[in-house]
Short mmCIF file of C-alpha atoms in Angstrom, two decimals:
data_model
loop_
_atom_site.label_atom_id
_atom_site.label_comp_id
_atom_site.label_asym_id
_atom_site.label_seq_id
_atom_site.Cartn_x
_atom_site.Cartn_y
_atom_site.Cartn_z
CA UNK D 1056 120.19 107.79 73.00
CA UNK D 1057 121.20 104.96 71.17
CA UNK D 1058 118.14 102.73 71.92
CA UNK D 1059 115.94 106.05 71.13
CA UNK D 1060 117.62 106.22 67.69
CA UNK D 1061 117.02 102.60 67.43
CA UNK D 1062 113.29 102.62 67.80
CA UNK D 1063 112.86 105.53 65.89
CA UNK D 1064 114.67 103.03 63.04
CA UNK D 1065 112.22 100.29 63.26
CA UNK D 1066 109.21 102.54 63.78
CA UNK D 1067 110.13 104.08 60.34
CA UNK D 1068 111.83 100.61 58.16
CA UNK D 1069 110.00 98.89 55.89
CA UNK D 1070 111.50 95.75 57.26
CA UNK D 1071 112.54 96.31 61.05
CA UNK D 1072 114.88 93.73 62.79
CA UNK D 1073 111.99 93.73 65.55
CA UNK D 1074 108.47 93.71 64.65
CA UNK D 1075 106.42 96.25 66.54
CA UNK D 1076 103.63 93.52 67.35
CA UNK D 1077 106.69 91.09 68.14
CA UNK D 1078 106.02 91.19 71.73
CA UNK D 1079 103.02 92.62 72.48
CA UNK D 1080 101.04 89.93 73.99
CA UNK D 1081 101.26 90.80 78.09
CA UNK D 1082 102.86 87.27 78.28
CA UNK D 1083 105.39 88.29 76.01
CA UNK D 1084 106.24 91.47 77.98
CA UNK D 1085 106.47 89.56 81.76
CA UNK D 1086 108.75 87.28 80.32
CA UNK D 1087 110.98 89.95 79.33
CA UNK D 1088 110.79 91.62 82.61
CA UNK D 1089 111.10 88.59 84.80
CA UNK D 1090 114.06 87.96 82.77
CA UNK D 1091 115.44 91.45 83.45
CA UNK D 1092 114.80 90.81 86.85
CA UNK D 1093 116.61 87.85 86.76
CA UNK D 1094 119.76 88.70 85.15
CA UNK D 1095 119.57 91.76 88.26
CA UNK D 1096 119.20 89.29 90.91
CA UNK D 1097 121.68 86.36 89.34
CA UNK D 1098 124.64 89.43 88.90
CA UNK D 1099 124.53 90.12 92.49
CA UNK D 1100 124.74 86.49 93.78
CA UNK D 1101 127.70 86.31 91.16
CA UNK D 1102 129.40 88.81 92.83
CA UNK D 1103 128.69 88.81 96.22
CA UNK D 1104 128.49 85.50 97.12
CA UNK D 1105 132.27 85.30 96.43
CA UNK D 1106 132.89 88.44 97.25
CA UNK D 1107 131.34 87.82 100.81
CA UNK D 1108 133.44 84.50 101.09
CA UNK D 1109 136.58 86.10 100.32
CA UNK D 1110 135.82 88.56 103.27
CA UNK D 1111 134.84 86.40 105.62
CA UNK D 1112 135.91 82.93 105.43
CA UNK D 1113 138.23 82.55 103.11
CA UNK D 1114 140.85 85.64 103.12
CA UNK D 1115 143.50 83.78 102.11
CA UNK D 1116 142.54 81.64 99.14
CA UNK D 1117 140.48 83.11 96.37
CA UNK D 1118 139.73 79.67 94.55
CA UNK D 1119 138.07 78.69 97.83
CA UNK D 1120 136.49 81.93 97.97
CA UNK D 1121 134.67 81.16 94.43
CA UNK D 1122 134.28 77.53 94.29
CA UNK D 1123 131.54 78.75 98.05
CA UNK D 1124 130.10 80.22 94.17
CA UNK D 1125 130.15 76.88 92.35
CA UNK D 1126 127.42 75.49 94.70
CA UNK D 1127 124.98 78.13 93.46
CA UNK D 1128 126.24 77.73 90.38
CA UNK D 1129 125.70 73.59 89.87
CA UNK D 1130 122.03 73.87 91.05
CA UNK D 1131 121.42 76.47 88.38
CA UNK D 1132 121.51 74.16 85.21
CA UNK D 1133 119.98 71.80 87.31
CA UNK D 1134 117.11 73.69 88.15
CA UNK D 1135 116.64 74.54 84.33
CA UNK D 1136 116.32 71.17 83.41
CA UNK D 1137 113.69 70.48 85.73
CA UNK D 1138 111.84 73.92 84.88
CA UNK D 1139 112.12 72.51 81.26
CA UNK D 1140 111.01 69.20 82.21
CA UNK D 1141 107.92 70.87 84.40
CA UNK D 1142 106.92 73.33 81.41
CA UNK D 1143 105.35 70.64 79.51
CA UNK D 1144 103.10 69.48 82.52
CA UNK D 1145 102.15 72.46 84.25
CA UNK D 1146 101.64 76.66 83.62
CA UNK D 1147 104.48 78.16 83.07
CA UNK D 1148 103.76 81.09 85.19
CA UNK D 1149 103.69 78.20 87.73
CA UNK D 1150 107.28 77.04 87.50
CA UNK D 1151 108.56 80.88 87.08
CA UNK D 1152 106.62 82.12 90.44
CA UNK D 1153 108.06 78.91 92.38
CA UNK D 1154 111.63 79.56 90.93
CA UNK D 1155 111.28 83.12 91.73
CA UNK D 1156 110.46 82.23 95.21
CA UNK D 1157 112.64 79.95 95.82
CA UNK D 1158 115.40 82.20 94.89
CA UNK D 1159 113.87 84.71 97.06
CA UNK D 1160 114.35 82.32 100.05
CA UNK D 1161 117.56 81.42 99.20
CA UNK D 1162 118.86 85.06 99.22
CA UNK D 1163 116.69 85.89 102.27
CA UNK D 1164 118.39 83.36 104.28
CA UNK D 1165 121.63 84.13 102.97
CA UNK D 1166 120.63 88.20 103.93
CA UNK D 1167 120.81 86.88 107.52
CA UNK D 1168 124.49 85.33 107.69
CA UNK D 1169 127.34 86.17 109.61
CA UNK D 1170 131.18 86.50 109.18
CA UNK D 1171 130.97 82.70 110.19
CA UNK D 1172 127.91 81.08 108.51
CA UNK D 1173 130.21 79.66 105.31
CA UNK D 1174 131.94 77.41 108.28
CA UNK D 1175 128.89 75.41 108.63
CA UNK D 1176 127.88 72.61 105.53
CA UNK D 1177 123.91 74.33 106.05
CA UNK D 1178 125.58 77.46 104.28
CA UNK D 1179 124.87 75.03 101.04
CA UNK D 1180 121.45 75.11 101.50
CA UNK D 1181 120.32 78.53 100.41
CA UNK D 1182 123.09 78.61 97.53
CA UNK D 1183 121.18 75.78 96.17
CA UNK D 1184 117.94 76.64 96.40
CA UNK D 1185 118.59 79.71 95.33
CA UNK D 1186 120.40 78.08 92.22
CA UNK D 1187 117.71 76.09 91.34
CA UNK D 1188 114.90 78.59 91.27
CA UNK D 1189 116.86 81.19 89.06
CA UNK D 1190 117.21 77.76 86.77
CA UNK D 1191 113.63 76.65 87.12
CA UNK D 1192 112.40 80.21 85.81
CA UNK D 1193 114.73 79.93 82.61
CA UNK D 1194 112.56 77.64 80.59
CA UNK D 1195 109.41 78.74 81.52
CA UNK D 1196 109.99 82.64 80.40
CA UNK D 1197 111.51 81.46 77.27
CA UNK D 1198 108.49 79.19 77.02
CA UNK D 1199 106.26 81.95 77.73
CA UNK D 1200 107.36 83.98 74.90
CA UNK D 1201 107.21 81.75 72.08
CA UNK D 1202 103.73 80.66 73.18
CA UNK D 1203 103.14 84.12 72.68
CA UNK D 1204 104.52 85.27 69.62
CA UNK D 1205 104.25 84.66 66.07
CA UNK D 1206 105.99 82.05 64.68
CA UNK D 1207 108.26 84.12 62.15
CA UNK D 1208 109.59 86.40 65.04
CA UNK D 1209 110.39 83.80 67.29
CA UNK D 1210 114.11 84.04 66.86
CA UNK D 1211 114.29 87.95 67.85
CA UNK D 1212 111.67 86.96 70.33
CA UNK D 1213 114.18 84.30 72.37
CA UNK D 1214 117.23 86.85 71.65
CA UNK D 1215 115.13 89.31 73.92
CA UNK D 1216 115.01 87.47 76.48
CA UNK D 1217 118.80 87.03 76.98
CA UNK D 1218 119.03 91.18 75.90
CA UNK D 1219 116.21 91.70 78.98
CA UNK D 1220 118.63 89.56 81.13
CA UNK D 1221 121.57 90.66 80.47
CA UNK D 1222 120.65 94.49 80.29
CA UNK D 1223 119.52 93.42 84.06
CA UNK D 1224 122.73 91.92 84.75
CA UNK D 1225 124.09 95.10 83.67
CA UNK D 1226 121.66 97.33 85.12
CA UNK D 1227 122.60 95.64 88.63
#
């Protein structure tokens, strides 16, 4: 209701906090979805990679449970700097669609473990690659957006893109 009222706002102001041609290049509108897809995705691994440590491995120590977490969690700013990095040399949908698959094999691996699978050091793999393709899509999408848009919206431009993810996150 509240986003209904909203748009009905903006349609109507003189001066609307978002634009109506602020994103409505098709660029514009993947990167907000792959970003709401994102956020989805990156909620669950936040809470059920722990959550699956703490009922497997690790019953008796949370902190061990969520540092299994932290190794997801180190590859993710990683992976955005290199997505960064990569944005100025190659297509952006490039970087996103390898980012996106490689946190698709990460989680497909991780779909396939046991109770025992955090007792063996190859359990790091996936978490990893995982972390670093939700990082490598970060900079591209955001990239994607401003190359998109108009100069004088890119601010409310960007601050979709975390609203997309974290109404994902949310949405998950």
């Amino acid at each position: 209701v509240a986003t209904g009222a909203l748009a009905v706002h903006l349609r109507r102001t003189d001066d609307p906090l978002v634009p109506g041609d602020a994103v409505s290049a098709r660029p514009a509108w993947g990167s907000l979805v792959v970003s709401l897809m994102v956020g989805w995705a990156l909620i669950a691994a936040l809470v059920d990679i722990p959550l699956f440590a703490r009922t497997t491995v690790y019953r008796d120590s949370q902190l061990d449970a969520a540092l299994v977490l932290l190794r997801f969690l180190v590859a993710l700013p990683v992976g955005a700097v290199v997505g960064g990095w990569l944005t100025r040399r190659l297509p952006a949908w490039l970087i996103t669609a390898a980012g996106m698959l490689a946190a698709s094999l990460g989680f497909w691996v991780m779909s396939g473990w046991d109770v025992d699978s955090l007792r063996s050091a190859w359990s790091t793999v996936p978490l990893v690659v995982a972390g670093l393709g939700f990082g490598l899509a970060l900079a591209p999408v955001n990239a994607a957006i401003l190359a998109t848009t108009r100069d004088d919206t890119h601010g409310v431009a960007s601050a979709l893109v975390v609203v997309a993810r974290m109404v994902g996150m949310l949405a998950a």
